[in-house]
Amino acid sequence: METSDAVTLGVRQRTASIQLLLGGQAALAFLSARIFSHVSVSTKESLCTKEPQDYASWDRQSHPATIMLCSSKSSQASLVSKEHQMFMEEAYNSAICFKMLQDVATSDPLQLKYITKKLKKMAQKTPNLVMETIHDYFKDNPEISSRHRFRLFQVLQAVIGALDVLEETWQRNFMQLALEHMTKSTELDDIYQDAASNVLLAVCWHSWPAVAKHLETELLTGVFPHRSLLYVMGVLSSQEELLKKEDRESWKDLLSQMARKSVPFLNTDVWSKELLWSLTKSSRTQQEHTPEKAFLFTYYGLILQAEEDSSSIRTHLKNLLETSHQWPKQREGIALTVGLVAVRHLDDAWAILEQFGRSTPIKWSLQNLSLKSLEDLRWKWAGSTILLSYGQMAAKAKSHILPWVDNILSRMIFYFRFSSWDETLKQSFLTAIMMLVGAISRSEGAHSYEFSQTSELLECLMTLMEKEPQDTLLTSIRQHAIHIVASLCALRPPMDVDRKSRLLSICFRSIFALPLLDALEKHSCLFLEPPNIQGLYSQTMEAVDHMLQCFMMQNPTVNELYFLLSHLYVWLASEKTHERQRAVHRCMILFKFLNCKRCLETKENFRRMGQLVAMLGILCQDSDRTIQCLSLEAMGHLYQLLMQHKEVPETERETPQEFPPPDAAGAALWSSGDQRGTLLIPQDMASKNDSIFFMSSNQATKEIMSHLAMTELTDLIWTAIDGLGSTSSSWVQAAADLLSLVIQEHGDNLATVGKMGQAIHHHLCAIQMPQAKESVLHVITLLARNHIPELVAAFLDFSTPLDSHSFRLWRALGAEEPASHLVLTVLMAWMQKRPLPSSASNSSPCPVKKPHLRSLAAMNTIHELQFAREFKKAVRDTFPQLFLALLAQMHYIMELNQPTEPEQEQKAQESAMPSPQSTSLEALKSLLSTTGHWHDFAHLELQSAWEHFTSIHTYPQAVGLLARAMVQNHCKEIKAIVSYLLPSLQSQQERERKTAILVLIEFLYSPALLEVLSKQAALTVLAQSLQDTCSEIRVASLQGLGNILFHTEKGTLLRGQLPAFLNGFFQNNEAVVVGIMGLVSDILHRLGTEGAGAQSLSIAINARYFFDDERDNIRAAAMALFGDLVATMTNRELSGLRSQVCQSMVPLLLYLKDQCPAVVTQAKFAFYRCAVLLRWQPRHTLFCTLAWETGLSARHFLWTCLMTHSEKEFSIHLSQAINYLHSHHRHIKTWAALFIGYTTCYQPQAVTQMVNDMDTKLLFSTFKDLKKDPEPAIREFATRQMEFLRKVSARSKK
């Protein structure tokens, strides 16, 4: 009694502390119940009235397993013994557990989760206490609500699952508890029963035999089992983690045994109908597949598998297939049943499927007839069921399936092609194929078996991928299709090349062309349950990698690698960043795989390695940082492959390594596809060649290029050149930089450089970026160091006409001085290849058919390059060669059967390009003008002598005039030209000999000739030319032999004839006078440097006399003769003839406005010659004004020159001008008036002193007439002059 009282006293003393700690009477009541067992349940419930407490504070207690009382240990020891203290702690924890079980009924989900977690934690420390508390709570509170009990079952399931060991007592108790409530009907329907069943499932882990025995007993009673029993068996079958490994095998065996024992039930009408009804009844949502129904399909299949009666099997399968096929889980279940049956009864399963496929509903669904009612929906997806059934048959039949594969595949392909095309069909088809392929891969002998339907299957897979929407990724269809393709790689026969090529193209297009990952995720945001786009994307990309790796494993050759990469190139060069990123990532993964596996055969050399290096090198310069890093790493792996291929013999290969997965830090980045951060090159590459991974892109490219053969380098260059045609500016720039790099390193020994140059020109036209264009042009400059002949030959094909891009290429070709000289030399060599075409009427532009076009193109190019800064010095240095070559070229062009000049002009207008004849002439003109020989150019321009080069008949005259101009202007190049004339005289080409002799006979009048060629040598050369086959050359040689150089007495004879000729000037016959003047000019020319001597004055006076002759031809001849006389004058003779020259300036100036063109031409030339003799400056401006300018500004300039350089002769000039006011020629009179007008403006006093009243009246009359001139400027000038003259006249009178 004393001990009992002491315990009671201790409990009462601690009640206050417990109540304060828990904050409610419920726990106090439960604690009392633990001590005083006679207290009723109703009393306990009446005490549990407080609100739930915050359980979070419990975790802050110091005791690791239980919550201790707050009183100090010293006070407890003074009241009760240690045993009593432990008892009180247990009671207290029981109270806590009770309180939590009670609060389960009213807790929100978060609180419920916390209670469950807390109870699991308590159970792990004190399992018996928690189990006993839960058991007692169920036992002592039978009246609690179904919802409360439902939650308690959930808690109990979690607690049992958290225990490592469950005592046998609790196994029996809770198994019994679960069995009691599994079949109980409540307002919660199936979820209540499922919760109780889940408790039984939790007990299975601890007491599998007992549960299994009960399940077997219940299932084999002959009465169709309750739903909850099927639920338990379904969960056990689907969730392997519920059973231990050894129990799992036992369960499978038990299930087979139960199926065999259930075979008799098939003949029981009630049981059989109940089974079919359970399989076809509606679920809570038809999209779900409840465990009980899933188990029934499996169990049904196992029973039919164990059945021996074929007719019974077929009957049941037929009845099952005739149920609804509307819902996906139903279709999957039916297919599973069929597959299980096929394990032992493949023939029966095949026969029933064939029979079902020929039934009327299936025919309707295959014909896509419109559905008229919901009943018809039962059959809409029946084809999907059949597909899945064939797949399950293959998966379950295993080793027996090989002979059936082609038949099954043919049926699958048939239903795929002719069933209603939707997501359901596609998914079912792919699922079935994956099951079939999986079964094949697991079958021994599959690799030696020939499958006839794989090509048709591949066509279906390609169609499937092509039909996928290009802007979304919502399903795993692409992923599954690619996995199937990868599996088919190992089957025979292997894919043919064309089909594989199409497959790769379709696959890459379907995947690489997808939008960015962010855009893909946005497309799914409207779904109620959006798919995991990131996961789908990563898995799809991994599937592509796996497919490429499978291709390589099946055929580990360099050819196969090149074949795969050739389909990636188009994506590597894509304009879209994310497409390039995906493609280069695939390359990198493939190279890494091959590098680790070391499976690539070394028997053959790498093909098109250069192309690959070029692509990666360009991508290393990509604007996207991720692509740069991926490309650089891919290049590193490629380099290692190359080193393995070159250095490691096959007998010394290492054992293949497993493909290393990415490390944790990089796994997310590698698997994301669209990398969203900066990719770093892994630092843990284990290879002797791993330094490549830490080089810059240029260094890595150089390192790889150093190991490439010349053919591979050529491949690399061609790929870079092709890259110049990209529409991406960054790609073009990268290609140009790479091209520059490889040419700089390895450009010396390249072949096919000409074709490369042509390709570069083709792309240069489209390059917009100045920097990229400059890089490309620098490449041409680099190539020119060793390949000028090839490049010149290639560039000639697009140099007629020479557009701006072609011109820049030529400039780049000669950017370096030695190269510019060689370019001109090669161009001259091409120009001198002058074949005469068999039919000049052939309009084909092809240089092969018209080889003379190369010569014309070279000429055209030389013409343009004369103006290029890079070729200035080279043109000056090669002037002699160019001069002779262009002269011969003009003769060659005239030899060609070209159209006549009017036709040529018409064609030139039509084609918007100059004729070869005009081009050759312009080339000669520009050669003279750009090399400082404009004096010679001026002579021919002012004489209008260029037109003589347009006809082969006047060609000798044109060449003679040009050579004569060079002699008269003391050209410094005469000696150099003579040195090249001699070889030309020995040329095999007549035109070159002809040109050379024409130039030589004129150069005989130059003193410079004798510095290069002695008189005797010259005679010898001319004598040899007398033997030439060309009559024109022989005639010219005779003329040369008659030169005064070789006959000194000839000068005296010629001068002796001059007086007689001068007397002939006054004959009445115009033609005779003109002829005589021409003869005098010819004599002056033949006298050369000796000149006419004392007779020069007579010639000058007589020639000037005829300046004002009324006959046009005589005026022109007189001016020409005077000009020729001026050209022969020396400084010694000038003193006597100066007055004649000065007096001729005004007439020559005024006759620039003569009506006769011949007079104007000779006046210009004579005026210019006089100005040269008088040393007027600026001479070039004077020439340009005379040659091309007209109008008042030109007249004013010429008057200014005259007044500036002839101040002493002012009165003479003014007097001459006044005299010309009386001219009968209106234009001369007008020009004289303008001359006087200018003089009046600048020298008014001098004019007034010299002009009398008659002259003044004449001036007023002239200016009055000029006020009516059609030219506005002259009218205005005349008006101002009249006003000015009035003022001047008025001042003079005063």
mmCIF file of C-alpha atoms in Angstrom, residues 116-227:
data_model
loop_
_atom_site.group_PDB
_atom_site.id
_atom_site.type_symbol
_atom_site.label_atom_id
_atom_site.label_comp_id
_atom_site.label_asym_id
_atom_site.label_seq_id
_atom_site.Cartn_x
_atom_site.Cartn_y
_atom_site.Cartn_z
ATOM 1 C CA THR A 116 3.606 11.827 -39.748
ATOM 2 C CA LYS A 117 7.246 12.832 -39.764
ATOM 3 C CA LYS A 118 7.281 13.154 -35.955
ATOM 4 C CA LEU A 119 5.636 9.801 -35.391
ATOM 5 C CA LYS A 120 8.081 8.097 -37.771
ATOM 6 C CA LYS A 121 10.909 9.610 -35.810
ATOM 7 C CA MET A 122 9.445 8.435 -32.509
ATOM 8 C CA ALA A 123 8.811 4.956 -33.931
ATOM 9 C CA GLN A 124 12.438 4.576 -34.902
ATOM 10 C CA LYS A 125 13.422 5.142 -31.243
ATOM 11 C CA THR A 126 10.549 3.532 -29.375
ATOM 12 C CA PRO A 127 8.697 1.383 -31.903
ATOM 13 C CA ASN A 128 6.650 -0.636 -29.379
ATOM 14 C CA LEU A 129 5.369 2.478 -27.650
ATOM 15 C CA VAL A 130 4.175 4.026 -30.926
ATOM 16 C CA MET A 131 2.747 0.764 -32.260
ATOM 17 C CA GLU A 132 0.908 0.122 -28.982
ATOM 18 C CA THR A 133 -0.436 3.653 -28.876
ATOM 19 C CA ILE A 134 -1.742 3.448 -32.446
ATOM 20 C CA HIS A 135 -3.204 0.005 -31.894
ATOM 21 C CA ASP A 136 -4.921 1.102 -28.675
ATOM 22 C CA TYR A 137 -6.194 4.243 -30.353
ATOM 23 C CA PHE A 138 -7.929 2.188 -33.057
ATOM 24 C CA LYS A 139 -9.212 -0.278 -30.441
ATOM 25 C CA ASP A 140 -10.405 2.255 -27.899
ATOM 26 C CA ASN A 141 -11.975 4.679 -30.407
ATOM 27 C CA PRO A 142 -14.201 2.668 -32.752
ATOM 28 C CA GLU A 143 -16.584 5.574 -33.166
ATOM 29 C CA ILE A 144 -14.105 7.938 -34.851
ATOM 30 C CA SER A 145 -15.044 9.183 -38.327
ATOM 31 C CA SER A 146 -14.074 7.413 -41.541
ATOM 32 C CA ARG A 147 -12.009 10.409 -42.641
ATOM 33 C CA HIS A 148 -10.133 10.361 -39.333
ATOM 34 C CA ARG A 149 -9.521 6.649 -39.684
ATOM 35 C CA PHE A 150 -8.462 7.157 -43.320
ATOM 36 C CA ARG A 151 -5.797 9.598 -42.180
ATOM 37 C CA LEU A 152 -4.729 7.257 -39.402
ATOM 38 C CA PHE A 153 -4.208 4.532 -41.987
ATOM 39 C CA GLN A 154 -1.966 6.862 -43.946
ATOM 40 C CA VAL A 155 0.041 7.649 -40.826
ATOM 41 C CA LEU A 156 0.245 3.974 -39.879
ATOM 42 C CA GLN A 157 1.477 3.047 -43.353
ATOM 43 C CA ALA A 158 4.235 5.633 -43.120
ATOM 44 C CA VAL A 159 5.250 4.545 -39.602
ATOM 45 C CA ILE A 160 5.419 0.853 -40.500
ATOM 46 C CA GLY A 161 7.385 1.678 -43.618
ATOM 47 C CA ALA A 162 9.915 3.603 -41.545
ATOM 48 C CA LEU A 163 10.664 0.646 -39.282
ATOM 49 C CA ASP A 164 13.480 -1.739 -39.969
ATOM 50 C CA VAL A 165 11.859 -4.478 -37.905
ATOM 51 C CA LEU A 166 8.231 -4.996 -36.957
ATOM 52 C CA GLU A 167 7.489 -7.423 -34.139
ATOM 53 C CA GLU A 168 5.333 -10.386 -34.979
ATOM 54 C CA THR A 169 2.595 -9.242 -32.634
ATOM 55 C CA TRP A 170 2.211 -5.978 -34.451
ATOM 56 C CA GLN A 171 2.411 -7.776 -37.799
ATOM 57 C CA ARG A 172 -0.602 -9.890 -36.891
ATOM 58 C CA ASN A 173 -2.509 -7.036 -35.264
ATOM 59 C CA PHE A 174 -2.094 -4.549 -38.071
ATOM 60 C CA MET A 175 -2.588 -7.147 -40.796
ATOM 61 C CA GLN A 176 -5.869 -8.026 -39.120
ATOM 62 C CA LEU A 177 -6.726 -4.344 -38.823
ATOM 63 C CA ALA A 178 -6.042 -3.818 -42.512
ATOM 64 C CA LEU A 179 -8.044 -6.859 -43.566
ATOM 65 C CA GLU A 180 -11.029 -5.699 -41.503
ATOM 66 C CA HIS A 181 -11.157 -2.315 -43.186
ATOM 67 C CA MET A 182 -10.076 -3.247 -46.730
ATOM 68 C CA THR A 183 -13.544 -4.400 -47.634
ATOM 69 C CA LYS A 184 -15.440 -1.885 -45.501
ATOM 70 C CA SER A 185 -17.759 0.471 -47.346
ATOM 71 C CA THR A 186 -17.657 4.142 -46.314
ATOM 72 C CA GLU A 187 -18.495 7.514 -47.777
ATOM 73 C CA LEU A 188 -14.901 7.738 -48.932
ATOM 74 C CA ASP A 189 -15.413 4.812 -51.325
ATOM 75 C CA ASP A 190 -12.295 3.257 -52.775
ATOM 76 C CA ILE A 191 -9.768 5.594 -51.233
ATOM 77 C CA TYR A 192 -10.651 4.376 -47.753
ATOM 78 C CA GLN A 193 -10.186 0.772 -48.775
ATOM 79 C CA ASP A 194 -6.961 1.662 -50.567
ATOM 80 C CA ALA A 195 -5.627 3.331 -47.445
ATOM 81 C CA ALA A 196 -6.337 0.173 -45.385
ATOM 82 C CA SER A 197 -4.817 -1.924 -48.166
ATOM 83 C CA ASN A 198 -1.701 0.208 -48.082
ATOM 84 C CA VAL A 199 -1.255 -0.757 -44.432
ATOM 85 C CA LEU A 200 -1.280 -4.393 -45.481
ATOM 86 C CA LEU A 201 1.264 -3.575 -48.178
ATOM 87 C CA ALA A 202 3.475 -1.942 -45.598
ATOM 88 C CA VAL A 203 3.282 -5.080 -43.462
ATOM 89 C CA CYS A 204 4.371 -7.141 -46.489
ATOM 90 C CA TRP A 205 7.924 -5.887 -46.173
ATOM 91 C CA HIS A 206 8.086 -7.335 -42.645
ATOM 92 C CA SER A 207 5.778 -10.334 -42.991
ATOM 93 C CA TRP A 208 5.647 -11.405 -46.601
ATOM 94 C CA PRO A 209 4.770 -15.115 -46.098
ATOM 95 C CA ALA A 210 1.767 -14.390 -43.911
ATOM 96 C CA VAL A 211 0.380 -11.784 -46.261
ATOM 97 C CA ALA A 212 1.057 -13.952 -49.310
ATOM 98 C CA LYS A 213 -0.703 -16.885 -47.742
ATOM 99 C CA HIS A 214 -3.740 -14.801 -46.985
ATOM 100 C CA LEU A 215 -3.782 -13.363 -50.504
ATOM 101 C CA GLU A 216 -3.563 -16.804 -52.048
ATOM 102 C CA THR A 217 -6.357 -18.092 -49.872
ATOM 103 C CA GLU A 218 -8.652 -15.209 -50.689
ATOM 104 C CA LEU A 219 -7.911 -15.355 -54.412
ATOM 105 C CA LEU A 220 -8.548 -19.068 -54.812
ATOM 106 C CA THR A 221 -11.892 -19.309 -52.999
ATOM 107 C CA GLY A 222 -13.739 -19.595 -56.296
ATOM 108 C CA VAL A 223 -15.478 -16.333 -55.658
ATOM 109 C CA PHE A 224 -14.235 -13.366 -57.623
ATOM 110 C CA PRO A 225 -11.997 -11.457 -55.198
ATOM 111 C CA HIS A 226 -12.845 -8.106 -53.708
ATOM 112 C CA ARG A 227 -11.448 -5.009 -55.367
#
